[in-house]
Amino acid sequence: MLLKKMLKLKGTLAFRLTLWYTGIFSISSLAAFLAFFLLIRSVINEQRDDELLKDLKEFSIMLSTGGVNKIKQAVAWEAGSEGVENVFLRVFSADGEELAGTDMSAWEWVYEESRSLAQLKAGSATHVFETLNAPGQSHQVRVICGYIGNGLMLQFGESLEEDEDFLRIYKNVFTPLMMIVTLMAALTGWMMAKSALAGVEEITHTALEISKGAFDRRVTIKDRGLEIEQLATTFNFMLDRINTLFKEMKETNNNIAHDLRSPLARMRGAAEMALTTVTTMEEYQAIAAGMVEDCDRLMGMINTMLDIAEAESGIVDLKLSEVDIARVIKNACDLFMPVAENNSVKIMTDLADGCFINADPRMLQRMVGNLLDNALKYTPPQGTVTISAAVENGQVILRISDTGIGISEKDLPRIFDKFYRCDASRTLHGSGLGLSLVKAIVTTHGGQIVASSHSGGGSIFAVTLPRSSSG
Ligand code: ADP
């Protein structure tokens, strides 16, 4: 169980972020500590060399003021104050004879190891430094060898034990300190990663609740950083869209069920009547004709829904060609003229030249046909339907206006919804799918459709389509 939890934790983003943070922080701290250590060491070494040089100069002054005897006294005094095991001093004549020196019993090895005297004599420098490793001991010895006047040379060696002790303490403090820093970095990293990912966790939690049926749940927008805020906003926006689509689908399903039920009930009633009460051939024929009509209406509705779905999904196979919209309008007017005459409605046209668009002619005919059909349907006798086509700002604009019943402001935003029918038109036949199909066709052709109206004062439908480049 614990192992399972650990393995799960290993795969989390919070764990990986913590690991990265701890790693980077520890490496940076290590580098900083190391740099500081090297800096301290070099400062200590520099100071030590300065002091040795200063001592050499003091001996040189002593020689000039008090002669070799004063030097011998100073050597003895230095050995007494520092301790013969910590320092050694030797004074040499120009030909290398040792004139004075401290007790060298603890420094025997220096005779073997030291090269500074030979280097000084061989070179032209006034002094040379050397670092010796005391055999069998962990510390080193720093030696200066230089001229102090009258051709005399002084060799002065000092144990570095004290300095090394200080650096050792630094190292000893550094190791546990580094461990504490790493632990704190891991803790801080974990807390930071957890707080940064809290928003993501909430979104996951919300998604889980939604998957269980709480469709109204949303992520609370809090100040958790811009990225998380944007993610939460986008997530909520996506949920709203899905909710709207879901409601629309539900509404469409209800409408389909409702619209299918009435003709089906009618057909069933008619069939029942044919079975029970009808006796003559004429009556059978009348019932059959009514059923065929209902079937046609149902099939028409289903076909229109399929066409809309196809156009809306964008998978429709458009057979594009250059179409003169004026010609399409003229054909539609010819087709609808008997209906117009029957309703005593006048059709007027105002068609400009050069209204060419790249379109699927069959779809364009359906679009114009539906708009003209509506205009005639919703315009009472003695009214007028005017169709115009013109080129404006490089686009083809088609307007169908009528003097009909108009569309109320409340209905205008919904007339393109599937199955939507305004109350004012419920007495007239229709399915509420015509304008949905028109909109889907216009959108597929890269155009726009806008409806405007004043209730009781007629309606205007304006379709804007991109003009064909060769038109
Ligand atoms: P329908 O089959 O009902 O005509 P449509 O989708 O073509 O369905 O139109 C949707 C609704 O928009 C219609 O029911 C009607 O209320 C309204 N409408 C459409 N065109 C007009 C118009 N020219 N004048 C008034 N109302 C209209």
Coordinates of C-alpha atoms and ligand atoms in Angstrom, one line a residue:
M1 CA 0.0 0.0 0.0
L2 CA 2.8 2.4 1.1
L3 CA 4.9 1.3 -1.9
K4 CA 2.0 1.9 -4.2
K5 CA 1.5 5.4 -2.8
M6 CA 5.3 6.1 -3.2
L7 CA 5.2 4.9 -6.8
K8 CA 2.2 7.1 -7.5
L9 CA 4.0 10.1 -5.9
K10 CA 7.0 9.5 -8.0
G11 CA 5.0 10.0 -11.1
T12 CA 3.4 13.3 -10.0
L13 CA 4.4 16.6 -11.4
A14 CA 4.7 18.1 -7.9
F15 CA 7.4 15.5 -7.1
R16 CA 9.3 16.1 -10.3
L17 CA 9.2 19.9 -9.8
T18 CA 10.4 19.4 -6.2
L19 CA 13.3 17.2 -7.4
W20 CA 14.3 19.8 -10.0
Y21 CA 14.0 22.7 -7.5
T22 CA 16.0 20.8 -4.8
G23 CA 18.7 19.7 -7.3
I24 CA 19.2 23.2 -8.7
F25 CA 19.1 24.9 -5.3
S26 CA 21.6 22.4 -3.8
I27 CA 24.0 22.6 -6.7
S28 CA 23.9 26.5 -6.5
S29 CA 24.4 26.4 -2.8
L30 CA 27.3 24.0 -3.1
A31 CA 28.9 26.2 -5.8
A32 CA 28.5 29.3 -3.5
F33 CA 30.0 27.5 -0.5
L34 CA 32.9 26.2 -2.6
A35 CA 33.6 29.6 -4.1
F36 CA 33.5 31.2 -0.6
F37 CA 35.9 28.5 0.7
L38 CA 38.4 29.1 -2.1
L39 CA 38.1 32.9 -1.5
I40 CA 38.8 32.6 2.2
R41 CA 41.7 30.2 1.6
S42 CA 43.3 32.6 -0.9
V43 CA 42.9 35.6 1.4
I44 CA 44.4 33.6 4.3
N45 CA 47.4 32.6 2.2
E46 CA 47.9 36.1 0.9
Q47 CA 47.8 37.5 4.5
R48 CA 50.3 34.8 5.6
D49 CA 52.7 35.7 2.8
D50 CA 52.4 39.4 3.6
E51 CA 53.3 38.7 7.2
L52 CA 56.4 36.6 6.2
L53 CA 57.5 39.4 3.9
K54 CA 57.0 42.0 6.6
D55 CA 59.2 39.8 9.0
L56 CA 61.9 39.6 6.3
K57 CA 61.9 43.4 6.0
E58 CA 62.1 43.8 9.8
F59 CA 65.1 41.5 9.9
S60 CA 66.7 43.6 7.2
I61 CA 66.2 46.8 9.2
M62 CA 67.6 45.1 12.3
L63 CA 70.7 44.1 10.4
S64 CA 71.3 47.6 9.2
T65 CA 70.8 49.1 12.7
G66 CA 72.3 46.4 15.0
G67 CA 74.4 44.1 12.8
V68 CA 74.5 40.3 12.9
N69 CA 74.3 40.2 16.7
K70 CA 71.0 41.9 16.8
I71 CA 69.8 39.4 14.2
K72 CA 70.9 36.5 16.4
Q73 CA 69.1 38.0 19.3
A74 CA 65.9 38.4 17.2
V75 CA 66.1 34.9 16.0
A76 CA 66.3 33.6 19.5
W77 CA 63.5 35.8 20.6
E78 CA 61.2 34.7 17.8
A79 CA 61.9 31.1 18.5
G80 CA 61.0 31.7 22.2
S81 CA 57.7 33.5 21.5
E82 CA 56.4 31.3 18.7
G83 CA 57.7 28.0 19.9
V84 CA 60.5 26.0 18.1
E85 CA 58.0 23.5 16.9
N86 CA 55.9 26.1 15.1
V87 CA 58.6 28.2 13.4
F88 CA 62.2 27.9 12.3
L89 CA 64.7 30.6 11.3
R90 CA 68.1 30.3 9.7
V91 CA 70.6 33.1 8.7
F92 CA 73.1 32.3 6.0
S93 CA 76.3 34.1 4.8
A94 CA 76.7 34.9 1.1
D95 CA 78.7 31.6 0.7
G96 CA 75.9 29.6 2.3
E97 CA 77.4 29.1 5.8
E98 CA 74.7 29.1 8.5
L99 CA 75.5 31.9 10.9
A100 CA 72.5 31.6 13.3
G101 CA 69.4 29.6 13.6
T102 CA 66.7 28.2 15.9
D103 CA 66.6 24.7 17.3
M104 CA 66.0 22.5 14.2
S105 CA 65.4 19.2 16.0
A106 CA 61.7 19.2 15.0
W107 CA 62.6 20.5 11.5
E108 CA 65.3 18.0 10.4
W109 CA 63.4 17.1 7.3
V110 CA 63.6 20.7 6.0
Y111 CA 67.3 20.1 5.1
E112 CA 66.1 17.4 2.6
E113 CA 62.9 19.0 1.3
S114 CA 63.6 22.7 1.1
R115 CA 64.7 24.1 -2.3
S116 CA 64.2 27.8 -1.5
L117 CA 67.8 28.6 -0.6
A118 CA 69.1 27.1 -3.8
Q119 CA 66.4 28.9 -5.8
L120 CA 67.2 32.3 -4.2
K121 CA 70.9 31.9 -4.9
A122 CA 70.2 30.8 -8.5
G123 CA 67.7 33.5 -9.3
S124 CA 67.7 37.2 -9.3
A125 CA 64.7 37.8 -7.0
T126 CA 65.1 39.3 -3.6
H127 CA 63.0 36.6 -2.0
V128 CA 61.2 33.3 -2.8
F129 CA 58.3 31.5 -1.2
E130 CA 57.8 27.7 -1.0
T131 CA 55.2 25.4 0.6
L132 CA 56.4 22.2 2.1
N133 CA 54.5 19.1 3.3
A134 CA 55.7 18.1 6.7
P135 CA 56.3 14.3 6.5
G136 CA 53.9 12.3 8.7
Q137 CA 51.8 15.4 9.5
S138 CA 48.6 16.7 8.0
H139 CA 49.5 20.3 7.8
Q140 CA 51.8 22.2 5.5
V141 CA 54.7 24.7 6.1
R142 CA 55.1 28.0 4.4
V143 CA 58.7 29.2 3.9
I144 CA 60.1 32.5 2.8
C145 CA 63.8 32.8 1.9
G146 CA 65.3 36.3 1.1
Y147 CA 68.2 38.7 1.3
I148 CA 68.3 40.9 4.3
G149 CA 71.4 42.9 3.5
N150 CA 75.2 42.6 3.3
G151 CA 74.8 39.4 1.2
L152 CA 73.1 37.7 4.2
M153 CA 70.1 35.4 3.6
L154 CA 67.3 34.6 6.0
Q155 CA 65.1 31.5 5.7
F156 CA 61.9 31.7 7.8
G157 CA 59.4 28.8 7.9
E158 CA 56.0 28.8 9.7
S159 CA 53.6 26.0 10.3
L160 CA 50.2 26.5 8.6
E161 CA 48.4 24.3 11.2
E162 CA 46.4 27.2 12.7
D163 CA 45.1 28.3 9.3
E164 CA 44.3 24.8 8.3
D165 CA 42.4 24.3 11.5
F166 CA 40.2 27.2 10.6
L167 CA 39.5 25.9 7.2
R168 CA 38.8 22.4 8.6
I169 CA 36.2 23.9 11.0
Y170 CA 34.7 25.7 8.0
K171 CA 34.5 22.3 6.1
N172 CA 33.0 20.6 9.2
V173 CA 30.3 23.2 9.5
F174 CA 29.6 23.2 5.8
T175 CA 28.6 19.5 5.5
P176 CA 25.7 19.5 8.0
L177 CA 24.7 23.0 6.8
M178 CA 24.5 21.7 3.3
M179 CA 22.3 18.9 4.4
I180 CA 20.0 21.3 6.2
V181 CA 19.9 23.6 3.1
T182 CA 19.0 20.6 0.9
L183 CA 16.2 19.5 3.2
M184 CA 14.8 23.0 3.4
A185 CA 15.0 23.3 -0.4
A186 CA 13.1 20.1 -0.8
L187 CA 10.4 21.2 1.7
T188 CA 10.1 24.7 0.1
G189 CA 10.1 23.1 -3.4
W190 CA 7.3 20.7 -2.4
M191 CA 5.2 23.5 -0.9
M192 CA 5.7 25.7 -3.9
A193 CA 4.8 22.9 -6.4
K194 CA 1.8 21.9 -4.4
S195 CA 0.5 25.5 -4.2
A196 CA 1.2 26.1 -7.9
L197 CA -0.7 23.0 -8.8
A198 CA -3.6 23.5 -6.4
G199 CA -5.6 25.1 -9.3
V200 CA -4.9 22.1 -11.6
E201 CA -6.0 19.8 -8.8
E202 CA -9.2 21.7 -8.4
I203 CA -9.9 21.5 -12.1
T204 CA -9.4 17.8 -12.0
H205 CA -11.7 17.5 -9.0
T206 CA -14.4 19.6 -10.8
A207 CA -14.0 17.4 -13.9
L208 CA -14.5 14.3 -11.8
E209 CA -17.6 15.8 -10.2
I210 CA -19.0 16.7 -13.6
S211 CA -18.3 13.2 -14.9
K212 CA -20.5 11.9 -12.0
G213 CA -23.4 14.1 -13.1
A214 CA -22.9 17.5 -11.4
F215 CA -23.1 19.4 -14.7
D216 CA -23.5 22.8 -13.0
R217 CA -20.2 22.6 -11.1
R218 CA -17.6 25.3 -12.1
V219 CA -14.0 26.0 -11.0
T220 CA -13.8 29.0 -8.7
I221 CA -11.6 31.7 -10.2
K222 CA -9.0 32.7 -7.6
D223 CA -5.7 34.6 -7.8
R224 CA -3.4 31.6 -8.3
G225 CA -1.3 33.0 -11.1
L226 CA -2.3 34.0 -14.6
E227 CA -1.8 30.6 -16.2
I228 CA -4.0 28.8 -13.8
E229 CA -6.6 31.6 -13.9
Q230 CA -6.6 31.3 -17.7
L231 CA -6.9 27.5 -17.6
A232 CA -9.8 27.8 -15.1
T233 CA -11.6 30.4 -17.2
T234 CA -11.1 28.4 -20.4
F235 CA -12.3 25.3 -18.6
N236 CA -15.4 27.0 -17.3
F237 CA -16.0 28.6 -20.8
M238 CA -15.7 25.1 -22.4
L239 CA -18.2 23.7 -19.8
D240 CA -20.7 26.5 -20.6
R241 CA -20.4 25.8 -24.3
I242 CA -20.9 22.0 -23.8
N243 CA -23.9 22.8 -21.5
T244 CA -25.4 25.1 -24.1
L245 CA -24.9 22.5 -26.9
F246 CA -26.3 19.8 -24.6
K247 CA -29.4 21.9 -23.9
E248 CA -29.8 22.7 -27.7
M249 CA -29.5 19.0 -28.5
K250 CA -32.1 18.1 -25.9
E251 CA -34.4 20.8 -27.3
T252 CA -33.8 19.6 -30.8
N253 CA -34.6 16.0 -29.8
N254 CA -37.8 17.2 -28.1
N255 CA -38.8 19.1 -31.1
I256 CA -38.1 16.2 -33.4
A257 CA -40.1 13.9 -31.2
H258 CA -42.9 16.4 -31.1
D259 CA -42.9 17.1 -34.9
L260 CA -42.8 13.4 -35.7
R261 CA -45.5 12.5 -33.3
S262 CA -48.3 14.6 -34.8
P263 CA -48.0 13.2 -38.4
L264 CA -47.4 9.7 -37.1
A265 CA -50.5 9.9 -34.9
R266 CA -52.5 11.2 -37.9
M267 CA -51.2 8.4 -40.1
R268 CA -52.1 5.8 -37.5
G269 CA -55.6 7.3 -37.0
A270 CA -56.1 7.2 -40.8
A271 CA -54.9 3.6 -41.1
E272 CA -57.2 2.6 -38.2
M273 CA -60.1 4.3 -39.9
A274 CA -59.3 2.5 -43.1
L275 CA -59.4 -0.8 -41.2
T276 CA -62.6 -0.2 -39.3
T277 CA -65.0 2.3 -40.9
V278 CA -64.1 3.0 -44.5
T279 CA -65.9 1.0 -47.1
T280 CA -65.6 2.6 -50.6
M281 CA -62.6 2.8 -52.9
E282 CA -62.8 6.6 -53.0
E283 CA -62.5 6.8 -49.2
Y284 CA -59.5 4.4 -49.2
Q285 CA -57.8 6.5 -51.9
A286 CA -58.4 9.7 -50.0
I287 CA -56.9 8.2 -46.8
A288 CA -53.9 6.8 -48.8
A289 CA -53.3 10.2 -50.4
G290 CA -53.4 11.9 -47.0
M291 CA -50.8 9.3 -45.7
V292 CA -48.5 9.9 -48.7
E293 CA -48.7 13.6 -48.0
D294 CA -47.7 13.1 -44.4
C295 CA -44.9 10.7 -45.3
D296 CA -43.6 13.3 -47.8
R297 CA -43.7 16.0 -45.1
L298 CA -41.8 13.7 -42.7
M299 CA -39.2 12.7 -45.3
G300 CA -38.8 16.3 -46.3
M301 CA -38.2 17.3 -42.7
I302 CA -35.7 14.4 -42.1
N303 CA -33.8 15.3 -45.4
T304 CA -33.6 19.0 -44.4
M305 CA -32.3 18.0 -41.0
L306 CA -29.6 15.8 -42.6
D307 CA -28.7 18.7 -45.0
I308 CA -28.4 21.1 -42.1
A309 CA -26.2 18.7 -40.1
E310 CA -24.0 18.1 -43.2
A311 CA -23.6 21.8 -43.9
E312 CA -23.0 22.7 -40.2
S313 CA -20.4 20.0 -39.8
G314 CA -18.5 21.3 -42.8
I315 CA -18.3 17.8 -44.4
V316 CA -20.6 18.8 -47.2
D317 CA -19.1 18.1 -50.7
L318 CA -19.6 21.5 -52.3
K319 CA -19.8 21.5 -56.1
L320 CA -18.4 25.0 -56.6
S321 CA -18.8 26.9 -59.8
E322 CA -19.2 30.6 -60.7
V323 CA -22.8 31.5 -60.3
D324 CA -24.6 34.6 -61.3
I325 CA -26.9 35.2 -58.3
A326 CA -29.2 37.4 -60.5
R327 CA -30.0 34.4 -62.6
V328 CA -30.7 32.2 -59.6
I329 CA -33.1 34.8 -58.3
K330 CA -34.9 35.1 -61.6
N331 CA -35.4 31.4 -61.8
A332 CA -36.7 31.3 -58.2
C333 CA -39.1 34.2 -59.0
D334 CA -40.4 32.3 -62.1
L335 CA -40.9 29.2 -59.9
F336 CA -42.7 31.0 -57.1
M337 CA -44.8 33.3 -59.4
P338 CA -47.9 31.1 -59.3
V339 CA -47.8 31.0 -55.5
A340 CA -47.4 34.8 -55.4
E341 CA -50.3 35.3 -57.8
N342 CA -52.4 32.9 -55.8
N343 CA -51.7 34.9 -52.6
S344 CA -52.1 38.3 -54.5
V345 CA -48.6 39.2 -53.5
K346 CA -46.4 41.2 -55.9
I347 CA -42.7 40.2 -56.5
M348 CA -40.4 43.0 -57.5
T349 CA -36.7 42.6 -58.4
D350 CA -33.7 45.0 -58.5
L351 CA -30.8 43.0 -59.8
A352 CA -27.4 44.5 -60.6
D353 CA -25.0 43.1 -63.1
G354 CA -21.9 41.2 -62.1
C355 CA -23.2 39.5 -59.0
F356 CA -20.9 36.5 -59.4
I357 CA -20.1 34.2 -56.6
N358 CA -18.3 30.9 -56.2
A359 CA -21.0 28.6 -55.0
D360 CA -22.8 25.3 -55.2
P361 CA -25.7 26.2 -57.5
R362 CA -28.0 23.6 -56.0
M363 CA -27.5 25.0 -52.5
L364 CA -27.8 28.6 -53.6
Q365 CA -31.2 27.7 -55.2
R366 CA -32.3 26.2 -51.9
M367 CA -31.2 29.3 -50.0
V368 CA -33.0 31.8 -52.3
G369 CA -36.0 29.4 -52.6
N370 CA -36.4 29.2 -48.8
L371 CA -36.1 32.9 -48.2
L372 CA -38.6 33.7 -51.0
D373 CA -40.9 31.0 -49.8
N374 CA -40.9 32.5 -46.3
A375 CA -41.4 36.1 -47.6
L376 CA -44.5 35.0 -49.7
K377 CA -45.8 32.8 -46.8
Y378 CA -45.7 35.5 -44.2
T379 CA -46.9 38.4 -46.4
P380 CA -50.7 38.9 -46.5
P381 CA -52.5 39.6 -49.8
Q382 CA -51.8 42.9 -51.6
G383 CA -48.3 42.9 -50.1
T384 CA -45.0 43.2 -51.9
V385 CA -41.8 41.1 -51.8
T386 CA -38.7 42.8 -53.2
I387 CA -35.5 41.0 -54.0
S388 CA -32.4 42.9 -54.8
A389 CA -28.8 41.9 -55.6
A390 CA -25.9 44.3 -55.7
V391 CA -22.1 44.4 -55.3
E392 CA -21.0 46.4 -52.3
N393 CA -17.4 46.7 -51.1
G394 CA -16.3 43.8 -53.2
Q395 CA -19.1 41.6 -51.8
V396 CA -22.4 40.4 -53.2
I397 CA -25.4 41.5 -51.1
L398 CA -28.7 39.9 -51.5
R399 CA -31.7 41.4 -49.8
I400 CA -35.2 39.9 -49.6
S401 CA -37.7 42.3 -48.0
D402 CA -41.4 42.0 -47.6
T403 CA -44.4 43.9 -46.3
G404 CA -45.5 40.9 -44.2
I405 CA -46.2 40.2 -40.6
G406 CA -42.7 41.0 -39.4
I407 CA -40.7 39.4 -36.6
S408 CA -40.8 40.7 -33.0
E409 CA -37.6 41.8 -31.4
K410 CA -37.9 38.9 -28.9
D411 CA -38.0 36.4 -31.8
L412 CA -35.3 37.8 -34.0
P413 CA -32.3 36.3 -32.3
R414 CA -33.9 32.8 -32.4
I415 CA -35.4 32.5 -35.9
F416 CA -32.3 30.7 -37.2
D417 CA -32.5 28.1 -34.4
K418 CA -33.7 24.7 -35.5
F419 CA -37.5 24.1 -35.1
Y420 CA -38.0 27.6 -33.9
R421 CA -41.3 29.2 -35.1
C422 CA -42.7 32.5 -34.0
D423 CA -46.1 32.5 -32.3
A424 CA -47.4 34.8 -35.1
S425 CA -46.7 32.2 -37.7
R426 CA -47.9 29.0 -36.0
T427 CA -51.2 28.9 -38.0
L428 CA -49.2 28.6 -41.2
H429 CA -47.6 25.4 -42.4
G430 CA -43.9 25.0 -41.7
S431 CA -41.3 23.0 -39.8
G432 CA -39.0 25.7 -38.4
L433 CA -36.0 24.3 -40.3
G434 CA -36.0 26.5 -43.4
L435 CA -33.9 29.4 -41.9
S436 CA -31.5 27.0 -40.1
L437 CA -30.7 25.5 -43.5
V438 CA -30.4 28.9 -45.1
K439 CA -27.9 30.0 -42.4
A440 CA -25.9 26.7 -42.7
I441 CA -25.6 27.2 -46.5
V442 CA -24.6 30.9 -46.1
T443 CA -21.9 30.0 -43.5
T444 CA -20.6 27.1 -45.6
H445 CA -20.1 29.6 -48.5
G446 CA -18.2 32.0 -46.2
G447 CA -21.0 34.5 -45.9
Q448 CA -23.3 36.0 -43.3
I449 CA -27.0 36.5 -42.9
V450 CA -28.8 39.2 -40.9
A451 CA -32.5 39.6 -40.3
S452 CA -34.2 42.8 -39.3
S453 CA -37.8 43.7 -38.8
H454 CA -40.3 45.8 -37.0
S455 CA -43.2 43.8 -35.8
G456 CA -46.0 44.4 -38.2
G457 CA -43.8 46.4 -40.6
G458 CA -42.3 43.6 -42.8
S459 CA -39.0 41.8 -42.6
I460 CA -35.6 42.2 -44.4
F461 CA -33.1 39.3 -44.8
A462 CA -29.7 40.5 -46.0
V463 CA -27.2 37.9 -47.2
T464 CA -23.6 38.8 -47.8
L465 CA -21.4 36.5 -49.8
P466 CA -17.8 36.9 -51.1
R467 CA -17.7 37.9 -54.7
S468 CA -15.9 35.6 -57.0
S469 CA -12.4 37.0 -58.0
S470 CA -13.1 36.7 -61.7
G471 CA -16.5 38.3 -61.4
Ligands
ADP1 P1 -40.9 27.8 -41.1 O1 -40.9 26.5 -41.7 O2 -41.7 28.0 -39.9 O3 -41.1 28.9 -42.1 P2 -38.3 28.9 -40.9 O4 -37.1 28.3 -40.3 O5 -38.2 29.1 -42.4 O6 -39.4 28.0 -40.5 O7 -38.6 30.2 -40.2 C1 -38.5 30.3 -38.8 C2 -39.6 31.3 -38.3 O8 -39.1 32.6 -38.7 C3 -40.9 31.2 -39.0 O9 -41.7 30.2 -38.3 C4 -41.5 32.5 -38.9 O10 -42.0 32.7 -37.6 C5 -40.2 33.4 -38.9 N1 -40.0 34.0 -40.3 C6 -39.2 33.6 -41.2 N2 -39.3 34.4 -42.3 C7 -40.2 35.3 -42.1 C8 -40.7 36.4 -42.8 N3 -40.3 36.7 -44.0 N4 -41.6 37.2 -42.2 C9 -42.0 36.9 -40.9 N5 -41.6 35.9 -40.2 C10 -40.7 35.1 -40.7

